[in-house]
Amino acid sequence: MENALFYGDNLGILREHFQDEIVDLIYLDPPFNSQKVYNVLFTTPKGHKSEAQVTAFGDYWSWGEQAEIEYTELLHQSNTEVAEMIRSLRGFLKESDVMAYLVMMATRLLELHRILKPTGSLYLHCDPTASHYLKIILDRVFSAENFRNEIVWKRFNFHADAKRFGKVSDRLLFYNKSSNFTFNKINVQFSEEYIDSKFTHYETDGRRYRLDNLNPPGGRGPIYEFHGVTKPWRCTLQKMLQLEAEGRIYSGSRIPQLKRYLDKLEGQAVHDIWTDIPPINPMAAERLGYPTQKPLALLERIIQASSNPGDIVLDPFCGCGTSIHAAQKLDRRWIGIDITHLAIDLIERRLKDAFPGIEFQVHGTPKDLEGARNLANRDKYEFQYWACNLVGAQPFQNKKKGADTGIDGLIFFQDDKETTKKIIVSVKGGEHVNRAMIADLKNSVDREGAKIGLFVSLVEPTEPMIHEAVSAGYYESPMEKSFQKIQILTISDLLSGAQSPQYPDLARGGLSFKKAKTEAEKGKQPGLFKN
Ligand SMILES: C[S@@+](CC[C@H](N)C(=O)[O-])C[C@H]1O[C@@H](n2cnc3c(N)ncnc32)[C@H](O)[C@@H]1O
């Protein structure tokens, strides 16, 4: 298997596709049990209504049949400590929302532990809502001696919270599978404040240094006289004389001290409170509109610290794929899993924009008509999102209750210098389509001031539908070409490449999606593991 994205519930995918002990690093940023809905914001060019929002995922948990099934499984799997812990937790949390969430997490953490290499690491990104419960579960899954850090990441500079201190931080719970694990020490530049407060001495040539004592660690070191002072020193007399010959001894104080030059120091070792990685602000170039998108710098730090080039990084809740982007950038191999088409589609675009020519596999999305039909029967909305992606449209969701505008997707295009124009997409996943549906789309196109309407259907159109579409006439582009105003496209023709939407676009799709910045040309990477 090459670098791969999987669409689906990570539990089933981990169980079905992953052998034991194959992954080097796992980063997971699951929903936090915030009891909120998160929306993706799509880009909307000037002159069109404000940002379009589509539900990305709901972070709601409640005790139900699925929780009961996974709870029973937890009691019967082989890690009896986890079973005992979960049983105790249910004893006092009862059948609550948080218990449902913890059961979901414990089930997945056991699978993640199984597939992690003995030298591997796991970072669980969460917030203080449930971090205390997750930590005791992780202590049972990984064993408490393999707990390394609870990293506090300051994710907001400011957060207004009534009648309590502003909640500005997330938690990253860092565990290893054993005591023999990859860890590359990370240093960051000293802050200016730190430099100004510590590096207060200058050589005549302007070289800056700070002073350090020459005491031995723990107070025990060779005793001799140096500069008239007899005491235990940090190094031997011979080494001391060498330092003096190099000009590294400061004798302006009663007891000589060591000069530490700013230009020789590697920087400050990173500790477990991270305040130097700012959140993605609304105007940031890397912002793609995914609600819970994390900064690339955060993932780069984790990946650099806990893996090496060529290692395999897994993100089982990968959202818009920040970890995947960082892994590719740092020459790691990677696997991402997400339960929504929106996320998988966004990552595909993100990777292709950031790494032109990149190759990877996508599993779980329909590859043929049968797959598309299954998806349409299983989940109408996921089918719509997937079909929109097939024609390069951003999904559209009317937030007003009960409103069905017949618009499922939008494409923005440009065929003159001044204006951006709109295409409306209507997706039909049912087995029955009729002429009235084409007439509806025609009305929507006129009502919304769009130029073209795309009717994307799982089944073949009827003759009256084709006539209705033809009767809508043509869009005359200033580029001196005309395009059928209502275009009927079938899923099977789109999949085979026999059909594609016809419209002029000087912006080459760049108006409908936020583009990730190009990182570098990356070639094909070696295969991962067996299919
Ligand atoms: C907090 S977001 C991750 C954001 C990500 N770190 C980023 O930078 O974009 C959580 C993601 O988990 C996905 N998700 C929720 N339950 C899942 C499951 N059972 N299997 C796979 N993905 C799931 C959601 O669709 C959502 O995209």
Coordinates of C-alpha atoms and ligand atoms in Angstrom, one line a residue:
M1 CA 0.0 0.0 0.0
E2 CA 1.2 3.5 -0.9
N3 CA 0.5 6.6 1.1
A4 CA -3.2 6.4 1.6
L5 CA -6.4 8.2 2.6
F6 CA -9.3 6.1 3.9
Y7 CA -12.9 7.2 4.0
G8 CA -14.9 5.6 6.8
D9 CA -15.1 4.9 10.5
N10 CA -11.5 4.4 11.7
L11 CA -12.5 1.5 13.9
G12 CA -13.5 -0.8 11.1
I13 CA -10.6 0.4 8.9
L14 CA -8.0 -0.2 11.6
R15 CA -9.4 -3.7 12.2
E16 CA -9.7 -4.6 8.6
H17 CA -6.6 -3.1 7.0
F18 CA -3.9 -2.8 9.6
Q19 CA -1.5 -5.5 10.8
D20 CA 0.0 -5.4 14.3
E21 CA 2.9 -3.1 15.0
I22 CA 3.4 -1.3 11.6
V23 CA 3.0 2.4 12.5
D24 CA 5.8 4.6 14.0
L25 CA 3.8 7.6 15.0
I26 CA 0.1 8.2 15.7
Y27 CA -1.4 11.7 16.1
L28 CA -5.1 11.8 16.8
D29 CA -7.3 14.9 17.1
P30 CA -10.7 13.3 17.7
P31 CA -13.8 15.3 18.4
F32 CA -13.5 16.6 22.0
N33 CA -17.1 15.9 23.2
S34 CA -17.8 19.6 22.9
Q35 CA -21.5 18.9 22.1
K36 CA -21.2 21.3 19.1
V37 CA -21.6 21.1 15.3
Y38 CA -18.6 22.2 13.2
N39 CA -19.1 23.8 9.8
V40 CA -16.6 24.0 6.9
L41 CA -16.4 27.5 5.4
F42 CA -16.0 27.5 1.6
T43 CA -14.5 30.4 -0.3
T44 CA -17.0 32.6 -2.1
P45 CA -15.6 35.1 -4.6
K46 CA -16.5 38.8 -4.3
G47 CA -20.0 39.8 -5.5
H48 CA -21.5 36.5 -4.3
K49 CA -23.2 35.9 -0.9
S50 CA -20.9 35.6 2.1
E51 CA -19.0 32.4 3.0
A52 CA -20.9 29.2 2.4
Q53 CA -21.1 26.8 5.3
V54 CA -21.6 23.1 5.3
T55 CA -21.7 20.8 8.4
A56 CA -18.3 19.1 8.6
F57 CA -19.1 16.9 11.6
G58 CA -21.1 16.9 14.8
D59 CA -19.3 16.5 18.1
Y60 CA -22.4 15.1 19.9
W61 CA -22.3 11.9 22.0
S62 CA -25.0 10.2 23.7
W63 CA -25.4 6.7 25.2
G64 CA -27.1 4.4 22.7
E65 CA -26.9 1.0 21.0
Q66 CA -23.5 1.6 19.5
A67 CA -22.0 2.7 22.9
E68 CA -23.5 -0.4 24.5
I69 CA -22.0 -2.7 21.8
E70 CA -18.6 -1.1 22.1
Y71 CA -18.8 -1.2 25.9
T72 CA -19.6 -4.9 25.9
E73 CA -16.6 -5.5 23.5
L74 CA -14.4 -3.6 25.8
L75 CA -15.3 -5.8 28.7
H76 CA -14.4 -8.9 26.8
Q77 CA -11.1 -7.9 25.0
S78 CA -7.8 -9.1 26.3
N79 CA -6.6 -6.0 28.2
T80 CA -8.3 -6.7 31.5
E81 CA -7.0 -3.5 33.0
V82 CA -8.8 -1.5 30.4
A83 CA -12.0 -3.6 30.9
E84 CA -11.8 -3.0 34.7
M85 CA -11.3 0.8 34.2
I86 CA -14.2 1.1 31.8
R87 CA -16.4 -0.9 34.1
S88 CA -15.5 1.4 37.0
L89 CA -16.0 4.5 34.9
R90 CA -19.5 3.4 34.0
G91 CA -20.1 2.9 37.7
F92 CA -20.0 6.6 38.4
L93 CA -20.5 8.2 35.0
K94 CA -23.5 6.0 34.3
E95 CA -24.9 6.1 30.7
S96 CA -23.9 9.7 30.2
D97 CA -22.7 11.6 27.1
V98 CA -19.1 11.6 28.4
M99 CA -19.3 7.8 29.0
A100 CA -20.4 7.3 25.4
Y101 CA -17.5 9.4 24.3
L102 CA -15.0 7.5 26.5
V103 CA -16.2 4.1 25.2
M104 CA -15.7 5.3 21.6
M105 CA -12.2 6.5 22.5
A106 CA -11.1 3.5 24.5
T107 CA -12.2 1.1 21.7
R108 CA -10.1 3.0 19.2
L109 CA -7.1 3.5 21.5
L110 CA -6.8 -0.2 22.0
E111 CA -6.7 -0.7 18.2
L112 CA -4.1 2.1 17.8
H113 CA -1.9 0.5 20.5
R114 CA -2.1 -2.8 18.6
I115 CA -0.9 -1.3 15.4
L116 CA 1.9 0.9 16.9
K117 CA 5.4 -0.4 16.6
P118 CA 7.2 -1.2 19.9
T119 CA 9.4 1.9 19.3
G120 CA 6.4 4.1 18.4
S121 CA 4.7 7.1 19.9
L122 CA 1.1 8.3 20.2
Y123 CA -0.1 11.9 20.7
L124 CA -3.7 12.4 21.7
H125 CA -4.9 15.9 21.1
C126 CA -7.7 16.9 23.4
D127 CA -8.9 19.7 25.6
P128 CA -9.6 19.9 29.3
T129 CA -13.2 18.8 28.8
A130 CA -12.2 15.1 28.9
S131 CA -8.4 15.0 29.1
H132 CA -8.4 13.8 32.7
Y133 CA -10.5 10.8 31.8
L134 CA -8.6 10.1 28.6
K135 CA -5.3 10.1 30.5
I136 CA -6.4 7.4 32.9
I137 CA -7.6 5.3 29.9
L138 CA -4.3 5.8 28.2
D139 CA -2.5 4.8 31.4
R140 CA -4.3 1.5 31.2
V141 CA -3.9 1.0 27.4
F142 CA -0.2 2.0 27.3
S143 CA 0.7 1.5 30.9
A144 CA 1.5 4.5 33.2
E145 CA 5.3 4.1 32.9
N146 CA 5.0 4.9 29.2
F147 CA 3.4 8.2 29.8
R148 CA 5.8 10.9 28.7
N149 CA 4.2 14.4 28.7
E150 CA 1.0 16.2 29.0
I151 CA 1.8 19.1 26.7
V152 CA -0.2 22.3 27.1
W153 CA -0.5 24.1 23.7
K154 CA -1.7 27.7 23.9
R155 CA -4.1 27.6 21.0
F156 CA -5.7 31.0 21.5
N157 CA -4.2 34.3 22.5
F158 CA -7.5 35.4 24.0
H159 CA -10.8 33.7 24.8
A160 CA -13.7 35.5 26.5
D161 CA -15.2 33.2 29.1
A162 CA -17.8 34.7 31.5
K163 CA -17.1 34.2 35.2
R164 CA -14.0 32.1 34.7
F165 CA -10.4 32.4 33.3
G166 CA -10.3 32.4 29.5
K167 CA -9.9 28.8 28.1
V168 CA -6.9 29.2 25.8
S169 CA -5.2 25.9 25.8
D170 CA -5.4 22.3 24.5
R171 CA -3.7 19.2 25.8
L172 CA -1.5 16.7 23.9
L173 CA -1.1 13.4 25.8
F174 CA 2.1 11.8 24.7
Y175 CA 2.7 8.1 25.3
N176 CA 5.1 5.5 24.0
K177 CA 4.6 1.8 23.5
S178 CA 7.9 0.9 25.4
S179 CA 10.9 2.6 27.0
N180 CA 12.8 2.2 23.7
F181 CA 11.4 4.9 21.4
T182 CA 12.4 7.5 18.8
F183 CA 12.8 11.0 20.3
N184 CA 14.7 13.7 18.5
K185 CA 15.3 16.7 20.8
I186 CA 13.8 19.9 19.4
N187 CA 15.3 23.3 20.0
V188 CA 13.8 26.6 19.3
Q189 CA 15.4 30.0 19.0
F190 CA 15.7 32.0 22.2
S191 CA 13.1 34.7 22.6
E192 CA 14.3 38.3 22.4
E193 CA 13.2 38.8 25.9
Y194 CA 15.3 35.9 27.1
I195 CA 18.3 37.0 25.1
D196 CA 18.1 40.5 26.5
S197 CA 17.7 39.3 30.1
K198 CA 20.5 36.6 30.0
F199 CA 23.1 37.6 27.3
T200 CA 24.1 40.8 28.9
H201 CA 27.9 40.7 28.2
Y202 CA 29.7 41.6 25.0
E203 CA 33.3 40.9 23.8
T204 CA 35.0 43.9 22.2
D205 CA 34.0 42.6 18.8
G206 CA 30.4 42.7 19.8
R207 CA 30.0 38.9 20.4
R208 CA 27.3 38.4 23.0
Y209 CA 27.5 35.9 25.9
R210 CA 26.0 35.0 29.2
L211 CA 27.7 33.7 32.3
D212 CA 27.4 30.2 33.7
N213 CA 28.9 29.0 37.0
L214 CA 31.6 26.3 37.0
N215 CA 30.2 24.3 39.8
P216 CA 30.1 20.5 39.4
P217 CA 26.7 18.8 39.1
G218 CA 25.6 17.6 42.5
G219 CA 28.5 19.5 44.1
R220 CA 31.0 16.7 43.5
G221 CA 33.9 17.4 41.2
P222 CA 37.7 17.6 41.2
I223 CA 39.1 20.0 43.9
Y224 CA 42.0 22.3 43.0
E225 CA 43.0 26.0 43.1
F226 CA 42.1 28.2 40.1
H227 CA 42.3 32.0 40.0
G228 CA 43.1 31.8 43.8
V229 CA 39.9 29.9 44.6
T230 CA 40.1 26.3 45.9
K231 CA 36.8 24.4 45.6
P232 CA 35.2 21.5 43.6
W233 CA 35.0 22.5 39.9
R234 CA 33.0 21.2 37.0
C235 CA 36.0 19.9 35.0
T236 CA 39.6 18.9 35.4
L237 CA 42.4 21.5 35.8
Q238 CA 43.7 20.6 32.4
K239 CA 40.3 21.3 30.8
M240 CA 40.0 24.5 32.8
L241 CA 43.3 25.7 31.4
Q242 CA 42.2 24.9 27.9
L243 CA 39.0 26.9 28.4
E244 CA 41.1 29.8 29.6
A245 CA 43.4 29.6 26.6
E246 CA 40.3 29.8 24.4
G247 CA 39.2 33.0 26.2
R248 CA 36.1 31.3 27.7
I249 CA 36.8 32.1 31.3
Y250 CA 35.3 35.2 32.8
S251 CA 37.4 36.6 35.6
G252 CA 35.5 39.8 36.3
S253 CA 33.9 38.2 39.4
R254 CA 35.5 36.8 42.6
I255 CA 34.9 33.2 41.4
P256 CA 35.7 32.7 37.7
Q257 CA 32.7 31.8 35.5
L258 CA 32.2 30.3 32.1
K259 CA 31.2 32.4 29.0
R260 CA 28.4 30.9 26.9
Y261 CA 28.3 32.5 23.5
L262 CA 24.9 33.2 22.0
D263 CA 26.1 32.2 18.5
K264 CA 27.3 28.8 19.7
L265 CA 24.1 27.8 21.4
E266 CA 21.6 25.6 19.6
G267 CA 18.6 27.4 21.1
Q268 CA 16.2 26.5 23.8
A269 CA 15.0 22.9 24.3
V270 CA 11.3 22.7 23.9
H271 CA 9.4 22.1 27.2
D272 CA 5.9 20.8 27.8
I273 CA 4.2 24.2 27.5
W274 CA 4.0 25.4 23.9
T275 CA 3.2 29.0 23.5
D276 CA 5.3 29.7 20.4
I277 CA 2.9 28.0 17.9
P278 CA 0.1 30.5 17.2
P279 CA -3.4 29.5 16.1
I280 CA -4.4 29.8 12.5
N281 CA -5.9 33.2 12.2
P282 CA -8.8 33.9 9.9
M283 CA -6.6 35.5 7.3
A284 CA -3.7 33.0 7.4
A285 CA -2.6 31.6 4.1
E286 CA -2.8 28.0 5.4
R287 CA -6.4 28.3 6.5
L288 CA -8.6 26.1 4.4
G289 CA -11.9 26.7 6.0
Y290 CA -12.0 23.4 8.0
P291 CA -13.3 24.2 11.4
T292 CA -10.8 22.4 13.6
Q293 CA -7.8 22.8 11.4
K294 CA -4.6 22.7 13.4
P295 CA -1.4 24.7 12.4
L296 CA 1.1 22.9 10.3
A297 CA 3.9 24.0 12.7
L298 CA 2.3 22.1 15.5
L299 CA 2.3 18.8 13.5
E300 CA 5.8 19.4 12.2
R301 CA 7.1 19.7 15.7
I302 CA 5.4 16.4 16.8
I303 CA 6.5 14.5 13.7
Q304 CA 10.1 15.8 13.9
A305 CA 10.3 14.9 17.5
S306 CA 8.9 11.4 17.3
S307 CA 9.7 10.0 13.9
N308 CA 12.4 9.9 11.3
P309 CA 12.3 10.2 7.5
G310 CA 10.6 7.2 5.9
D311 CA 8.7 6.3 9.1
I312 CA 4.9 5.8 9.0
V313 CA 2.7 8.5 10.5
L314 CA -1.0 7.7 11.0
D315 CA -3.8 10.2 11.7
P316 CA -7.1 8.3 12.3
F317 CA -9.2 11.4 12.7
C318 CA -7.5 13.4 10.0
G319 CA -9.9 16.3 9.2
C320 CA -8.4 18.5 6.5
G321 CA -5.2 16.6 6.8
T322 CA -2.7 18.9 8.6
S323 CA -0.7 15.9 9.9
I324 CA -0.7 14.3 6.4
H325 CA 0.6 17.6 4.9
A326 CA 3.3 17.8 7.6
A327 CA 4.3 14.2 7.1
Q328 CA 4.6 14.5 3.4
K329 CA 6.6 17.7 3.8
L330 CA 9.0 16.0 6.2
D331 CA 9.5 12.9 4.0
R332 CA 7.5 10.5 6.2
R333 CA 5.1 8.0 4.8
W334 CA 1.5 8.5 6.0
I335 CA -2.0 7.2 6.3
G336 CA -5.1 9.4 7.0
I337 CA -8.6 8.2 7.9
D338 CA -11.8 10.3 8.2
I339 CA -15.4 9.5 8.3
T340 CA -16.6 12.3 6.0
H341 CA -16.2 12.8 2.3
L342 CA -15.8 16.5 2.9
A343 CA -12.6 15.9 4.8
I344 CA -11.1 13.3 2.4
D345 CA -12.0 15.6 -0.6
L346 CA -10.3 18.6 1.1
I347 CA -7.2 16.6 1.8
E348 CA -7.0 15.4 -1.8
R349 CA -7.1 19.0 -3.0
R350 CA -4.7 20.2 -0.3
L351 CA -2.1 17.6 -1.1
K352 CA -2.4 18.1 -4.9
D353 CA -2.0 21.9 -4.4
A354 CA 0.8 21.7 -2.0
F355 CA 2.8 18.9 -3.7
P356 CA 2.2 19.0 -7.4
G357 CA 2.6 15.5 -8.9
I358 CA 2.1 13.7 -5.6
E359 CA 0.8 10.2 -5.8
F360 CA -1.3 8.4 -3.2
Q361 CA -4.3 6.1 -2.9
V362 CA -7.8 6.8 -1.7
H363 CA -9.8 3.9 -0.3
G364 CA -13.4 3.6 0.6
T365 CA -14.8 6.2 -1.9
P366 CA -16.9 4.9 -4.7
K367 CA -14.9 3.8 -7.7
D368 CA -17.8 2.5 -9.8
L369 CA -21.5 2.8 -10.2
E370 CA -22.2 0.0 -7.7
G371 CA -20.0 1.8 -5.1
A372 CA -21.8 5.1 -5.8
R373 CA -25.2 3.4 -5.4
N374 CA -24.2 1.9 -2.1
L375 CA -23.1 5.2 -0.8
A376 CA -26.3 6.9 -2.0
N377 CA -28.4 4.2 -0.2
R378 CA -26.3 4.5 3.0
D379 CA -26.0 8.3 3.3
K380 CA -27.7 10.8 1.1
Y381 CA -25.5 13.7 2.2
E382 CA -22.2 11.9 1.9
F383 CA -23.3 10.9 -1.6
Q384 CA -24.0 14.5 -2.4
Y385 CA -20.6 15.7 -1.1
W386 CA -18.8 13.0 -3.0
A387 CA -20.7 13.7 -6.3
C388 CA -20.0 17.5 -5.9
N389 CA -16.3 16.7 -5.6
L390 CA -16.6 14.6 -8.8
V391 CA -17.6 17.7 -10.7
G392 CA -15.3 20.1 -8.8
A393 CA -18.1 21.8 -7.0
Q394 CA -18.1 23.0 -3.4
P395 CA -21.0 21.5 -1.5
F396 CA -23.9 23.8 -0.6
Q397 CA -26.2 23.4 2.3
N398 CA -29.1 25.6 3.1
K399 CA -29.0 26.2 6.8
K400 CA -32.6 27.4 7.0
K401 CA -34.8 24.7 8.5
G402 CA -36.9 22.8 6.0
A403 CA -35.6 24.8 3.0
D404 CA -34.8 22.7 0.0
T405 CA -33.6 24.9 -2.7
G406 CA -32.5 22.0 -5.0
I407 CA -29.0 23.4 -4.9
D408 CA -26.4 20.8 -3.7
G409 CA -23.2 22.4 -5.0
L410 CA -21.7 25.5 -6.5
I411 CA -18.9 26.2 -8.9
F412 CA -17.5 29.7 -9.5
F413 CA -15.8 30.4 -12.7
Q414 CA -14.4 33.4 -14.7
D415 CA -14.5 34.0 -18.4
D416 CA -13.9 37.7 -18.5
K417 CA -11.6 40.0 -16.5
E418 CA -14.2 41.6 -14.2
T419 CA -16.8 39.2 -12.9
T420 CA -17.0 35.8 -11.4
K421 CA -20.0 33.6 -12.4
K422 CA -21.8 30.8 -10.8
I423 CA -22.9 27.3 -11.7
I424 CA -25.5 25.4 -9.7
V425 CA -25.2 21.7 -9.2
S426 CA -28.1 19.5 -8.4
V427 CA -27.3 15.9 -7.3
K428 CA -29.8 13.0 -7.5
G429 CA -28.9 9.7 -5.8
G430 CA -32.3 8.1 -6.2
E431 CA -33.4 5.5 -8.7
H432 CA -36.2 7.8 -10.1
V433 CA -35.6 11.0 -11.9
N434 CA -38.0 13.0 -14.1
R435 CA -38.5 16.0 -16.3
A436 CA -39.8 18.2 -13.5
M437 CA -36.4 17.9 -11.8
I438 CA -34.7 19.5 -14.8
A439 CA -37.4 22.2 -14.9
D440 CA -36.7 22.9 -11.2
L441 CA -33.0 23.2 -11.9
K442 CA -33.7 25.6 -14.8
N443 CA -35.7 27.8 -12.4
S444 CA -33.0 27.7 -9.7
V445 CA -30.4 28.8 -12.3
D446 CA -32.6 31.7 -13.4
R447 CA -33.6 32.7 -9.8
E448 CA -30.0 32.6 -8.5
G449 CA -28.6 34.5 -11.5
A450 CA -26.4 31.5 -12.3
K451 CA -25.1 30.8 -15.8
I452 CA -25.2 27.1 -16.0
G453 CA -26.9 24.2 -14.1
L454 CA -25.4 20.7 -13.7
F455 CA -27.8 17.8 -13.1
V456 CA -25.7 14.9 -11.7
S457 CA -27.7 11.7 -11.7
L458 CA -27.0 8.1 -10.5
V459 CA -29.4 6.8 -13.2
E460 CA -29.7 7.5 -16.9
P461 CA -32.0 10.5 -17.8
T462 CA -35.3 10.0 -19.6
E463 CA -36.0 11.4 -23.1
P464 CA -38.3 14.1 -21.7
M465 CA -35.5 15.2 -19.3
I466 CA -33.0 15.5 -22.2
H467 CA -35.6 17.6 -24.2
E468 CA -36.2 19.8 -21.2
A469 CA -32.5 20.4 -20.8
V470 CA -32.0 21.2 -24.4
S471 CA -34.9 23.6 -24.4
A472 CA -33.1 25.7 -21.7
G473 CA -30.8 26.9 -24.5
Y474 CA -27.2 28.0 -24.2
Y475 CA -24.9 30.2 -22.1
E476 CA -23.0 32.5 -24.5
S477 CA -19.5 33.1 -23.0
P478 CA -17.6 36.3 -23.8
M479 CA -14.9 33.9 -24.8
E480 CA -16.9 33.4 -27.9
K481 CA -18.1 29.9 -27.1
S482 CA -21.5 28.7 -26.1
F483 CA -22.3 26.0 -23.5
Q484 CA -25.4 24.1 -22.8
K485 CA -27.2 25.9 -20.0
I486 CA -28.5 22.7 -18.4
Q487 CA -26.1 19.8 -18.6
I488 CA -27.1 16.3 -17.5
L489 CA -24.2 14.2 -16.3
T490 CA -24.4 10.6 -15.1
I491 CA -22.2 9.2 -12.3
S492 CA -21.0 6.3 -14.5
D493 CA -20.0 8.7 -17.3
L494 CA -18.2 11.0 -14.9
L495 CA -16.4 8.0 -13.3
S496 CA -15.3 6.7 -16.7
G497 CA -14.3 10.1 -18.0
A498 CA -16.9 9.9 -20.8
Q499 CA -18.5 13.1 -19.6
S500 CA -17.4 16.2 -17.7
P501 CA -18.9 19.6 -16.9
Q502 CA -18.5 22.0 -19.8
Y503 CA -17.8 25.6 -18.9
P504 CA -15.0 28.1 -19.6
D505 CA -12.7 29.0 -16.7
L506 CA -9.8 31.3 -16.8
A507 CA -9.3 30.6 -13.0
R508 CA -9.0 26.9 -13.6
G509 CA -11.1 25.9 -10.6
G510 CA -9.3 28.3 -8.3
L511 CA -12.4 30.3 -7.3
S512 CA -14.3 27.5 -5.7
F513 CA -11.7 26.3 -3.2
K514 CA -9.1 27.8 -1.0
K515 CA -5.7 26.6 -2.3
A516 CA -2.9 25.3 -0.1
K517 CA 0.5 26.9 -0.8
T518 CA 2.8 24.8 -2.9
E519 CA 5.5 23.3 -0.7
A520 CA 7.8 21.5 -3.1
E521 CA 7.8 18.9 -5.8
K522 CA 7.6 15.5 -4.3
G523 CA 7.9 12.3 -6.2
K524 CA 6.4 8.9 -5.6
Q525 CA 7.2 7.4 -2.2
P526 CA 8.0 3.8 -1.5
G527 CA 5.1 1.3 -0.8
L528 CA 3.9 1.0 2.8
F529 CA 2.6 -2.4 3.6
K530 CA 0.5 -5.1 2.2
N531 CA -3.0 -4.4 0.9
Ligands
LIG1 C1 -11.1 17.7 15.3 S1 -11.2 17.1 13.7 C2 -9.6 16.8 13.1 C3 -8.9 18.1 12.6 C4 -7.5 17.9 12.0 N1 -6.6 17.6 13.1 C5 -7.1 19.0 11.1 O1 -6.0 19.7 11.4 O2 -7.8 19.3 10.2 C6 -11.9 15.5 13.9 C7 -12.2 14.7 12.7 O3 -12.5 13.4 13.0 C8 -13.4 12.9 12.1 N2 -14.1 11.7 12.7 C9 -15.0 11.7 13.7 N3 -15.3 10.4 14.1 C10 -14.5 9.6 13.3 C11 -14.4 8.2 13.1 N4 -15.1 7.4 13.9 N5 -13.5 7.7 12.2 C12 -12.8 8.6 11.4 N6 -12.9 9.9 11.5 C13 -13.7 10.4 12.4 C14 -14.3 14.1 11.8 O4 -15.0 13.9 10.6 C15 -13.3 15.2 11.8 O5 -12.9 15.5 10.5

